[in-house]
Coordinates of C-alpha atoms in Angstrom, one line a residue:
X1 CA 0.0 0.1 0.0
X2 CA 1.3 3.4 -0.9
X3 CA 2.0 5.7 2.1
X4 CA 2.5 9.3 1.5
X5 CA 4.6 11.5 3.8
X6 CA 3.0 14.4 5.7
X7 CA 5.0 17.0 3.5
X8 CA 3.5 15.3 0.3
X9 CA 0.0 15.1 1.7
X10 CA 0.1 18.8 2.5
X11 CA 1.3 19.5 -1.0
X12 CA -1.5 17.6 -2.5
X13 CA -4.0 19.2 -0.3
X14 CA -2.6 22.7 -1.5
X15 CA -2.8 21.6 -5.1
X16 CA -6.4 20.6 -4.5
X17 CA -7.3 23.9 -2.7
X18 CA -5.6 25.8 -5.6
X19 CA -7.6 24.0 -8.2
X20 CA -10.8 24.6 -6.3
X21 CA -10.0 28.3 -6.2
X22 CA -9.3 28.5 -9.9
X23 CA -12.7 26.7 -10.6
X24 CA -14.5 29.2 -8.6
X25 CA -12.7 32.0 -10.2
X26 CA -13.4 30.8 -13.6
X27 CA -17.2 30.3 -12.7
X28 CA -17.3 33.9 -11.3
X29 CA -15.7 35.3 -14.5
X30 CA -18.2 33.3 -16.5
X31 CA -21.0 34.7 -14.5
X32 CA -19.6 38.2 -14.2
X33 CA -17.5 38.8 -17.3
X34 CA -16.5 42.5 -16.2
X35 CA -14.3 40.8 -13.6
X36 CA -12.1 38.9 -16.0
X37 CA -9.2 41.5 -15.7
X38 CA -9.5 41.6 -11.9
X39 CA -6.7 39.8 -9.9
X40 CA -9.3 37.5 -8.4
X41 CA -7.1 34.6 -7.7
X42 CA -5.1 36.4 -5.0
X43 CA -8.2 37.9 -3.5
X44 CA -10.0 34.6 -3.4
X45 CA -7.1 33.0 -1.8
X46 CA -7.1 35.6 1.0
X47 CA -10.9 35.3 1.4
X48 CA -10.5 31.4 1.4
X49 CA -8.0 31.7 4.2
X50 CA -10.1 34.0 6.2
X51 CA -13.2 31.7 5.7
X52 CA -11.1 28.9 7.2
X53 CA -10.2 30.9 10.2
X54 CA -14.1 31.6 10.6
X55 CA -14.6 27.8 10.5
X56 CA -16.6 28.1 7.2
X57 CA -16.8 24.4 6.3
X58 CA -19.7 24.0 4.0
X59 CA -18.6 24.2 0.3
X60 CA -21.8 25.9 -0.9
X61 CA -21.4 28.7 1.7
X62 CA -17.7 28.9 1.0
X63 CA -18.4 29.5 -2.8
X64 CA -21.0 32.1 -1.7
X65 CA -18.4 33.8 0.4
X66 CA -15.9 33.8 -2.4
X67 CA -18.5 35.2 -4.8
X68 CA -19.3 38.0 -2.4
X69 CA -15.6 38.6 -2.1
X70 CA -15.4 38.9 -6.0
X71 CA -18.2 41.6 -6.1
X72 CA -17.5 43.5 -2.8
X73 CA -13.6 43.3 -2.2
X74 CA -12.6 42.7 1.4
X75 CA -16.1 42.8 2.6
X76 CA -15.2 40.2 5.4
X77 CA -12.5 42.7 6.6
X78 CA -15.2 45.3 7.6
X79 CA -15.0 45.1 11.5
X80 CA -18.9 44.8 11.7
X81 CA -19.0 42.0 9.2
X82 CA -16.1 40.2 10.8
X83 CA -17.6 40.6 14.3
X84 CA -21.1 39.4 13.1
X85 CA -19.5 36.3 11.3
X86 CA -17.6 35.4 14.6
X87 CA -20.5 36.1 16.9
X88 CA -21.1 32.8 18.9
X89 CA -24.7 31.1 19.0
X90 CA -25.1 30.3 15.3
X91 CA -23.0 28.4 12.8
X92 CA -21.0 30.8 10.7
X93 CA -22.9 29.5 7.6
X94 CA -26.1 30.7 9.0
X95 CA -24.6 34.1 10.0
X96 CA -23.3 34.4 6.4
X97 CA -26.7 33.5 5.0
X98 CA -28.3 36.2 7.3
X99 CA -25.5 38.8 6.1
X100 CA -26.2 38.0 2.4
X101 CA -29.9 38.4 2.7
X102 CA -29.6 41.7 4.5
X103 CA -27.0 42.9 1.8
X104 CA -29.6 41.9 -0.8
X105 CA -32.5 43.6 0.9
X106 CA -30.6 46.8 1.1
X107 CA -29.6 46.6 -2.4
X108 CA -33.1 46.1 -3.5
X109 CA -34.7 48.8 -1.4
X110 CA -31.8 51.2 -2.7
X111 CA -30.5 51.8 1.0
X112 CA -26.7 51.8 0.5

């Protein structure tokens, strides 16, 4: 049976994470062509790292988080957003859904 060293496993995990981010970036650019010239990959990597710190584990929620980063750069660095996402009592995925619903409602009402 083939056994990989820890270093090899970490390298494979990094390659998989990079591939995931490239796939998400490509989907974002396909959905929002105006972002094709943006340096998305580095921003998505930073957002992905932050999502990991938050404990965001659900892949669908992570993709929403990354899409939000693409259209609202560094949204997660806003102190109010970061505090909300870290607030105990609900899973971070639920807090993200609540945040996105609030953002969509404010955009729909014209209240920026």
